[in-house]
mmCIF file of C-alpha atoms in Angstrom:
data_model
loop_
_atom_site.group_PDB
_atom_site.id
_atom_site.type_symbol
_atom_site.label_atom_id
_atom_site.label_comp_id
_atom_site.label_asym_id
_atom_site.label_seq_id
_atom_site.Cartn_x
_atom_site.Cartn_y
_atom_site.Cartn_z
ATOM 1 C CA MET T 9 0.004 0.003 -0.006
ATOM 2 C CA ARG T 10 2.853 2.394 0.814
ATOM 3 C CA PHE T 11 4.311 1.814 -2.652
ATOM 4 C CA VAL T 12 0.965 2.751 -4.264
ATOM 5 C CA LYS T 13 0.721 5.931 -2.140
ATOM 6 C CA GLU T 14 4.289 6.917 -3.019
ATOM 7 C CA THR T 15 3.686 6.264 -6.719
ATOM 8 C CA VAL T 16 0.485 8.335 -6.810
ATOM 9 C CA LYS T 17 2.112 11.164 -4.844
ATOM 10 C CA THR T 18 5.175 11.163 -7.103
ATOM 11 C CA LEU T 19 3.057 11.250 -10.275
ATOM 12 C CA PHE T 20 0.717 13.958 -8.978
ATOM 13 C CA TYR T 21 3.488 16.259 -7.692
ATOM 14 C CA ARG T 22 5.938 16.108 -10.628
ATOM 15 C CA PRO T 23 6.059 19.407 -12.512
ATOM 16 C CA PHE T 24 6.048 19.080 -16.282
ATOM 17 C CA GLY T 25 9.362 20.037 -17.909
ATOM 18 C CA VAL T 26 11.536 19.635 -14.809
ATOM 19 C CA SER T 27 14.117 16.835 -14.696
ATOM 20 C CA ILE T 28 13.044 15.112 -11.496
ATOM 21 C CA GLY T 29 14.335 11.809 -10.083
ATOM 22 C CA GLU T 30 12.531 8.744 -8.814
ATOM 23 C CA ARG T 31 10.259 9.147 -5.780
ATOM 24 C CA SER T 32 10.812 12.906 -5.691
ATOM 25 C CA TYR T 33 7.980 15.400 -5.528
ATOM 26 C CA ILE T 34 7.119 19.060 -5.133
ATOM 27 C CA ARG T 35 3.938 19.925 -3.236
ATOM 28 C CA ARG T 36 1.596 22.432 -4.799
ATOM 29 C CA PRO T 37 1.437 25.352 -5.181
ATOM 30 C CA TYR T 38 4.786 26.113 -6.778
ATOM 31 C CA SER T 39 6.229 28.489 -9.361
ATOM 32 C CA ILE T 40 9.119 27.308 -11.538
ATOM 33 C CA ALA T 41 10.551 29.484 -14.311
ATOM 34 C CA GLY T 42 13.154 28.015 -16.675
ATOM 35 C CA ARG T 43 12.059 24.434 -15.946
ATOM 36 C CA LYS T 44 14.459 22.785 -18.375
ATOM 37 C CA TYR T 45 17.393 24.255 -16.390
ATOM 38 C CA VAL T 46 16.243 22.662 -13.110
ATOM 39 C CA ARG T 47 17.330 19.145 -12.055
ATOM 40 C CA ILE T 48 16.084 17.386 -8.939
ATOM 41 C CA GLY T 49 17.578 14.117 -7.730
ATOM 42 C CA ASN T 50 15.949 10.971 -6.322
ATOM 43 C CA ARG T 51 13.867 10.767 -3.122
ATOM 44 C CA THR T 52 13.760 14.536 -2.701
ATOM 45 C CA SER T 53 10.788 16.182 -0.951
ATOM 46 C CA ILE T 54 9.949 19.848 -1.526
ATOM 47 C CA ARG T 55 7.075 21.504 0.318
ATOM 48 C CA GLY T 56 4.561 23.925 -1.190
ATOM 49 C CA ASP T 57 4.853 27.574 -2.114
ATOM 50 C CA LEU T 58 8.220 26.910 -3.705
ATOM 51 C CA HIS T 59 9.553 29.598 -6.043
ATOM 52 C CA ILE T 60 12.371 28.688 -8.436
ATOM 53 C CA GLU T 61 13.711 30.971 -11.148
ATOM 54 C CA ALA T 62 16.366 29.798 -13.577
ATOM 55 C CA ILE T 63 16.632 33.151 -15.332
ATOM 56 C CA THR T 64 17.577 32.878 -18.998
ATOM 57 C CA LYS T 65 16.931 36.460 -20.102
ATOM 58 C CA TYR T 66 16.616 39.733 -18.204
ATOM 59 C CA ALA T 67 17.036 43.366 -19.314
ATOM 60 C CA GLY T 68 18.171 42.188 -22.762
ATOM 61 C CA ILE T 69 20.954 39.949 -21.362
ATOM 62 C CA THR T 70 20.978 36.177 -21.933
ATOM 63 C CA TYR T 71 22.063 33.831 -19.133
ATOM 64 C CA LYS T 72 22.761 30.075 -18.902
ATOM 65 C CA PRO T 73 21.477 29.048 -15.460
ATOM 66 C CA THR T 74 21.483 25.673 -13.751
ATOM 67 C CA ILE T 75 19.731 24.742 -10.532
ATOM 68 C CA GLU T 76 20.675 21.287 -9.257
ATOM 69 C CA ILE T 77 19.107 19.701 -6.181
ATOM 70 C CA GLY T 78 20.654 16.391 -5.098
ATOM 71 C CA ASP T 79 19.243 13.106 -3.796
ATOM 72 C CA ASN T 80 17.460 12.754 -0.447
ATOM 73 C CA VAL T 81 17.038 16.520 -0.010
ATOM 74 C CA TYR T 82 14.219 18.104 2.023
ATOM 75 C CA ILE T 83 13.200 21.699 1.278
ATOM 76 C CA GLY T 84 10.604 23.351 3.524
ATOM 77 C CA GLY T 85 7.737 25.513 2.356
ATOM 78 C CA HIS T 86 8.126 28.993 0.892
ATOM 79 C CA ALA T 87 11.705 28.414 -0.310
ATOM 80 C CA TYR T 88 13.029 30.757 -3.008
ATOM 81 C CA LEU T 89 15.892 29.790 -5.353
ATOM 82 C CA THR T 90 16.983 32.100 -8.154
ATOM 83 C CA ALA T 91 19.961 31.736 -10.524
ATOM 84 C CA VAL T 92 21.572 33.247 -13.600
ATOM 85 C CA ASP T 93 24.681 31.050 -13.202
ATOM 86 C CA ARG T 94 24.457 27.935 -10.951
ATOM 87 C CA ILE T 95 22.999 26.803 -7.668
ATOM 88 C CA SER T 96 23.948 23.311 -6.489
ATOM 89 C CA ILE T 97 22.456 21.712 -3.378
ATOM 90 C CA GLY T 98 24.226 18.523 -2.318
ATOM 91 C CA ASP T 99 22.737 15.159 -1.384
ATOM 92 C CA GLY T 100 21.087 14.800 2.003
ATOM 93 C CA CYS T 101 20.619 18.519 2.705
ATOM 94 C CA VAL T 102 17.772 19.891 4.795
ATOM 95 C CA LEU T 103 16.582 23.427 4.027
ATOM 96 C CA SER T 104 14.002 24.753 6.477
ATOM 97 C CA GLU T 105 11.046 26.986 5.635
ATOM 98 C CA TYR T 106 11.571 30.361 3.933
ATOM 99 C CA VAL T 107 15.159 29.633 2.827
ATOM 100 C CA TYR T 108 16.427 32.021 0.155
ATOM 101 C CA ILE T 109 19.334 31.114 -2.148
ATOM 102 C CA THR T 110 20.536 33.311 -4.998
ATOM 103 C CA ASP T 111 23.575 33.609 -7.230
ATOM 104 C CA GLU T 112 22.631 37.041 -8.599
ATOM 105 C CA ILE T 113 21.956 40.632 -7.635
ATOM 106 C CA HIS T 114 20.232 43.495 -9.397
ATOM 107 C CA GLY T 115 22.354 46.181 -10.916
ATOM 108 C CA PHE T 116 21.976 49.358 -8.855
ATOM 109 C CA ASP T 117 23.927 51.992 -10.733
ATOM 110 C CA PRO T 118 22.464 55.382 -9.748
ATOM 111 C CA GLN T 119 23.101 56.556 -13.324
ATOM 112 C CA GLY T 120 21.628 53.380 -14.852
ATOM 113 C CA GLY T 121 17.933 54.192 -14.694
ATOM 114 C CA LEU T 122 15.347 52.065 -12.926
ATOM 115 C CA ILE T 123 16.846 49.265 -10.821
ATOM 116 C CA MET T 124 14.350 46.707 -12.177
ATOM 117 C CA GLU T 125 15.535 47.501 -15.727
ATOM 118 C CA GLN T 126 19.249 47.082 -14.999
ATOM 119 C CA ALA T 127 21.067 43.846 -15.837
ATOM 120 C CA LEU T 128 21.532 41.151 -13.204
ATOM 121 C CA ALA T 129 25.050 40.333 -12.048
ATOM 122 C CA SER T 130 26.408 37.096 -10.626
ATOM 123 C CA LYS T 131 29.271 37.056 -8.151
ATOM 124 C CA GLY T 132 29.655 33.339 -8.842
ATOM 125 C CA PRO T 133 27.751 30.116 -8.333
ATOM 126 C CA VAL T 134 26.353 28.942 -5.005
ATOM 127 C CA THR T 135 27.309 25.474 -3.787
ATOM 128 C CA ILE T 136 25.798 23.847 -0.716
ATOM 129 C CA GLY T 137 27.791 20.728 0.206
ATOM 130 C CA ARG T 138 26.184 17.430 1.096
ATOM 131 C CA ASN T 139 24.361 16.889 4.391
ATOM 132 C CA CYS T 140 24.085 20.582 5.255
ATOM 133 C CA PHE T 141 21.268 21.992 7.401
ATOM 134 C CA LEU T 142 19.931 25.518 6.753
ATOM 135 C CA GLY T 143 17.614 26.797 9.455
ATOM 136 C CA PHE T 144 14.420 28.881 9.198
ATOM 137 C CA ARG T 145 14.722 32.013 7.019
ATOM 138 C CA VAL T 146 18.390 31.505 6.110
ATOM 139 C CA ALA T 147 19.626 33.566 3.136
ATOM 140 C CA VAL T 148 22.586 32.347 1.072
ATOM 141 C CA MET T 149 24.018 35.039 -1.176
ATOM 142 C CA PRO T 150 25.955 34.925 -4.496
ATOM 143 C CA GLY T 151 29.369 33.253 -4.700
ATOM 144 C CA VAL T 152 29.004 31.251 -1.492
ATOM 145 C CA THR T 153 30.290 27.684 -1.060
ATOM 146 C CA LEU T 154 29.375 25.757 2.078
ATOM 147 C CA GLY T 155 31.416 22.627 2.698
ATOM 148 C CA GLU T 156 29.672 19.393 3.626
ATOM 149 C CA HIS T 157 27.973 18.966 7.008
ATOM 150 C CA CYS T 158 27.567 22.693 7.699
ATOM 151 C CA VAL T 159 24.791 23.883 10.022
ATOM 152 C CA VAL T 160 23.393 27.398 9.546
ATOM 153 C CA GLY T 161 21.236 28.866 12.332
ATOM 154 C CA ALA T 162 17.820 30.450 11.809
ATOM 155 C CA ASN T 163 17.634 33.976 10.339
ATOM 156 C CA SER T 164 21.300 33.949 9.270
ATOM 157 C CA THR T 165 22.621 35.630 6.124
ATOM 158 C CA VAL T 166 25.555 33.779 4.535
ATOM 159 C CA THR T 167 27.649 36.241 2.503
ATOM 160 C CA ARG T 168 30.925 34.309 2.198
ATOM 161 C CA SER T 169 32.150 30.728 1.924
ATOM 162 C CA PHE T 170 32.816 28.416 4.886
ATOM 163 C CA PRO T 171 34.646 25.077 5.215
ATOM 164 C CA ALA T 172 33.054 21.697 5.923
ATOM 165 C CA TYR T 173 31.841 20.888 9.448
ATOM 166 C CA SER T 174 31.144 24.523 10.372
ATOM 167 C CA MET T 175 28.250 25.726 12.554
ATOM 168 C CA LEU T 176 27.272 29.235 11.468
ATOM 169 C CA GLY T 177 24.997 31.968 12.730
ATOM 170 C CA GLY T 178 24.348 35.671 12.445
ATOM 171 C CA SER T 179 23.934 38.309 9.803
ATOM 172 C CA PRO T 180 26.432 38.229 8.273
ATOM 173 C CA ALA T 181 27.070 34.636 9.278
ATOM 174 C CA ARG T 182 30.238 33.701 11.132
ATOM 175 C CA ILE T 183 31.610 30.456 12.526
ATOM 176 C CA LEU T 184 30.184 29.643 15.952
ATOM 177 C CA LYS T 185 31.583 26.127 16.257
ATOM 178 C CA ARG T 186 33.499 23.502 14.262
ATOM 179 C CA TYR T 187 32.885 19.785 14.419
ATOM 180 C CA SER T 188 35.896 17.915 15.798
ATOM 181 C CA GLN T 189 36.151 14.479 14.255
ATOM 182 C CA ILE T 190 38.795 13.642 16.873
ATOM 183 C CA HIS T 191 36.537 14.468 19.841
ATOM 184 C CA GLY T 192 33.241 13.690 18.084
ATOM 185 C CA ASN T 193 31.503 16.941 19.056
ATOM 186 C CA TRP T 194 30.993 20.610 18.132
ATOM 187 C CA GLU T 195 33.627 22.921 19.628
ATOM 188 C CA ARG T 196 34.234 26.646 19.619
ATOM 189 C CA PRO T 197 37.179 27.531 17.375
ATOM 190 C CA SER T 198 40.363 28.023 19.375
ATOM 191 C CA ASP T 199 41.880 30.343 16.765
ATOM 192 C CA GLY T 200 39.422 33.169 17.517
ATOM 193 C CA SER T 201 37.793 32.840 14.072
ATOM 194 C CA HIS T 202 34.303 33.053 15.490
#
Protein backbone atom coordinates (compact mmCIF):
# COMPACT_ATOMS: atom_id res chain seq x y z
CA MET A 1 0.00 0.00 0.00
CA ARG A 2 2.85 2.40 0.82
CA PHE A 3 4.31 1.82 -2.66
CA VAL A 4 0.96 2.75 -4.26
CA LYS A 5 0.72 5.93 -2.15
CA GLU A 6 4.29 6.93 -3.02
CA THR A 7 3.68 6.26 -6.72
CA VAL A 8 0.49 8.33 -6.81
CA LYS A 9 2.11 11.16 -4.84
CA THR A 10 5.17 11.16 -7.10
CA LEU A 11 3.06 11.25 -10.28
CA PHE A 12 0.72 13.96 -8.98
CA TYR A 13 3.48 16.25 -7.70
CA ARG A 14 5.93 16.10 -10.63
CA PRO A 15 6.06 19.41 -12.51
CA PHE A 16 6.05 19.09 -16.28
CA GLY A 17 9.36 20.04 -17.91
CA VAL A 18 11.53 19.63 -14.80
CA SER A 19 14.12 16.84 -14.69
CA ILE A 20 13.05 15.10 -11.49
CA GLY A 21 14.33 11.81 -10.09
CA GLU A 22 12.53 8.75 -8.81
CA ARG A 23 10.26 9.14 -5.77
CA SER A 24 10.81 12.90 -5.69
CA TYR A 25 7.98 15.40 -5.52
CA ILE A 26 7.12 19.07 -5.13
CA ARG A 27 3.94 19.93 -3.24
CA ARG A 28 1.59 22.43 -4.79
CA PRO A 29 1.43 25.36 -5.18
CA TYR A 30 4.78 26.11 -6.79
CA SER A 31 6.22 28.49 -9.36
CA ILE A 32 9.11 27.31 -11.54
CA ALA A 33 10.55 29.48 -14.31
CA GLY A 34 13.16 28.01 -16.67
CA ARG A 35 12.07 24.44 -15.95
CA LYS A 36 14.47 22.79 -18.39
CA TYR A 37 17.39 24.25 -16.39
CA VAL A 38 16.23 22.67 -13.11
CA ARG A 39 17.33 19.15 -12.06
CA ILE A 40 16.09 17.39 -8.94
CA GLY A 41 17.57 14.11 -7.73
CA ASN A 42 15.95 10.97 -6.32
CA ARG A 43 13.86 10.76 -3.13
CA THR A 44 13.75 14.54 -2.70
CA SER A 45 10.79 16.18 -0.95
CA ILE A 46 9.95 19.84 -1.53
CA ARG A 47 7.08 21.51 0.32
CA GLY A 48 4.57 23.92 -1.19
CA ASP A 49 4.85 27.58 -2.11
CA LEU A 50 8.22 26.92 -3.70
CA HIS A 51 9.55 29.60 -6.04
CA ILE A 52 12.38 28.68 -8.44
CA GLU A 53 13.71 30.98 -11.15
CA ALA A 54 16.37 29.80 -13.58
CA ILE A 55 16.63 33.15 -15.33
CA THR A 56 17.58 32.88 -18.99
CA LYS A 57 16.93 36.46 -20.09
CA TYR A 58 16.62 39.73 -18.20
CA ALA A 59 17.04 43.36 -19.31
CA GLY A 60 18.17 42.19 -22.76
CA ILE A 61 20.96 39.96 -21.37
CA THR A 62 20.98 36.18 -21.93
CA TYR A 63 22.07 33.83 -19.14
CA LYS A 64 22.76 30.08 -18.90
CA PRO A 65 21.48 29.06 -15.46
CA THR A 66 21.48 25.68 -13.76
CA ILE A 67 19.73 24.75 -10.53
CA GLU A 68 20.67 21.28 -9.25
CA ILE A 69 19.11 19.70 -6.18
CA GLY A 70 20.65 16.39 -5.09
CA ASP A 71 19.25 13.11 -3.80
CA ASN A 72 17.46 12.76 -0.44
CA VAL A 73 17.03 16.51 0.00
CA TYR A 74 14.22 18.10 2.02
CA ILE A 75 13.20 21.70 1.28
CA GLY A 76 10.60 23.34 3.52
CA GLY A 77 7.74 25.51 2.36
CA HIS A 78 8.13 28.99 0.89
CA ALA A 79 11.71 28.41 -0.32
CA TYR A 80 13.03 30.76 -3.01
CA LEU A 81 15.89 29.78 -5.36
CA THR A 82 16.99 32.10 -8.16
CA ALA A 83 19.96 31.73 -10.53
CA VAL A 84 21.57 33.24 -13.60
CA ASP A 85 24.67 31.05 -13.19
CA ARG A 86 24.46 27.94 -10.96
CA ILE A 87 22.99 26.81 -7.67
CA SER A 88 23.95 23.32 -6.49
CA ILE A 89 22.45 21.71 -3.38
CA GLY A 90 24.22 18.52 -2.32
CA ASP A 91 22.74 15.16 -1.38
CA GLY A 92 21.09 14.80 2.01
CA CYS A 93 20.62 18.52 2.70
CA VAL A 94 17.77 19.90 4.80
CA LEU A 95 16.58 23.43 4.02
CA SER A 96 14.00 24.76 6.47
CA GLU A 97 11.05 26.98 5.63
CA TYR A 98 11.57 30.35 3.93
CA VAL A 99 15.16 29.63 2.83
CA TYR A 100 16.42 32.03 0.15
CA ILE A 101 19.34 31.11 -2.14
CA THR A 102 20.53 33.31 -5.00
CA ASP A 103 23.58 33.62 -7.23
CA GLU A 104 22.63 37.04 -8.60
CA ILE A 105 21.95 40.62 -7.63
CA HIS A 106 20.23 43.49 -9.40
CA GLY A 107 22.36 46.18 -10.92
CA PHE A 108 21.97 49.35 -8.85
CA ASP A 109 23.93 51.99 -10.74
CA PRO A 110 22.46 55.38 -9.75
CA GLN A 111 23.10 56.55 -13.33
CA GLY A 112 21.63 53.37 -14.85
CA GLY A 113 17.94 54.19 -14.69
CA LEU A 114 15.35 52.06 -12.92
CA ILE A 115 16.84 49.27 -10.82
CA MET A 116 14.35 46.72 -12.18
CA GLU A 117 15.53 47.50 -15.72
CA GLN A 118 19.25 47.07 -15.00
CA ALA A 119 21.07 43.84 -15.84
CA LEU A 120 21.52 41.15 -13.21
CA ALA A 121 25.04 40.34 -12.05
CA SER A 122 26.41 37.10 -10.62
CA LYS A 123 29.27 37.05 -8.15
CA GLY A 124 29.66 33.35 -8.84
CA PRO A 125 27.75 30.12 -8.33
CA VAL A 126 26.35 28.94 -5.00
CA THR A 127 27.31 25.47 -3.79
CA ILE A 128 25.80 23.85 -0.71
CA GLY A 129 27.79 20.72 0.20
CA ARG A 130 26.18 17.43 1.10
CA ASN A 131 24.36 16.89 4.39
CA CYS A 132 24.08 20.58 5.26
CA PHE A 133 21.27 21.99 7.40
CA LEU A 134 19.94 25.50 6.75
CA GLY A 135 17.61 26.81 9.45
CA PHE A 136 14.43 28.87 9.20
CA ARG A 137 14.73 32.01 7.02
CA VAL A 138 18.39 31.51 6.11
CA ALA A 139 19.62 33.56 3.14
CA VAL A 140 22.59 32.35 1.07
CA MET A 141 24.02 35.04 -1.18
CA PRO A 142 25.96 34.93 -4.50
CA GLY A 143 29.36 33.25 -4.71
CA VAL A 144 29.01 31.24 -1.49
CA THR A 145 30.28 27.68 -1.06
CA LEU A 146 29.38 25.76 2.08
CA GLY A 147 31.42 22.63 2.69
CA GLU A 148 29.67 19.39 3.62
CA HIS A 149 27.98 18.96 7.01
CA CYS A 150 27.57 22.69 7.70
CA VAL A 151 24.79 23.88 10.02
CA VAL A 152 23.39 27.40 9.55
CA GLY A 153 21.24 28.86 12.34
CA ALA A 154 17.83 30.45 11.80
CA ASN A 155 17.64 33.97 10.35
CA SER A 156 21.30 33.95 9.26
CA THR A 157 22.62 35.62 6.12
CA VAL A 158 25.56 33.79 4.53
CA THR A 159 27.64 36.24 2.49
CA ARG A 160 30.92 34.31 2.19
CA SER A 161 32.15 30.73 1.93
CA PHE A 162 32.82 28.42 4.88
CA PRO A 163 34.64 25.08 5.21
CA ALA A 164 33.05 21.70 5.93
CA TYR A 165 31.84 20.89 9.45
CA SER A 166 31.13 24.53 10.38
CA MET A 167 28.25 25.72 12.55
CA LEU A 168 27.28 29.23 11.47
CA GLY A 169 25.00 31.97 12.72
CA GLY A 170 24.35 35.67 12.45
CA SER A 171 23.93 38.32 9.81
CA PRO A 172 26.44 38.22 8.28
CA ALA A 173 27.07 34.63 9.28
CA ARG A 174 30.24 33.70 11.14
CA ILE A 175 31.61 30.45 12.53
CA LEU A 176 30.19 29.65 15.95
CA LYS A 177 31.59 26.13 16.26
CA ARG A 178 33.50 23.51 14.26
CA TYR A 179 32.89 19.79 14.42
CA SER A 180 35.89 17.92 15.80
CA GLN A 181 36.15 14.48 14.26
CA ILE A 182 38.79 13.64 16.87
CA HIS A 183 36.54 14.47 19.84
CA GLY A 184 33.24 13.69 18.09
CA ASN A 185 31.50 16.94 19.05
CA TRP A 186 30.99 20.61 18.13
CA GLU A 187 33.63 22.92 19.62
CA ARG A 188 34.23 26.64 19.62
CA PRO A 189 37.18 27.54 17.38
CA SER A 190 40.37 28.02 19.38
CA ASP A 191 41.87 30.34 16.77
CA GLY A 192 39.42 33.17 17.51
CA SER A 193 37.79 32.84 14.07
CA HIS A 194 34.30 33.05 15.49
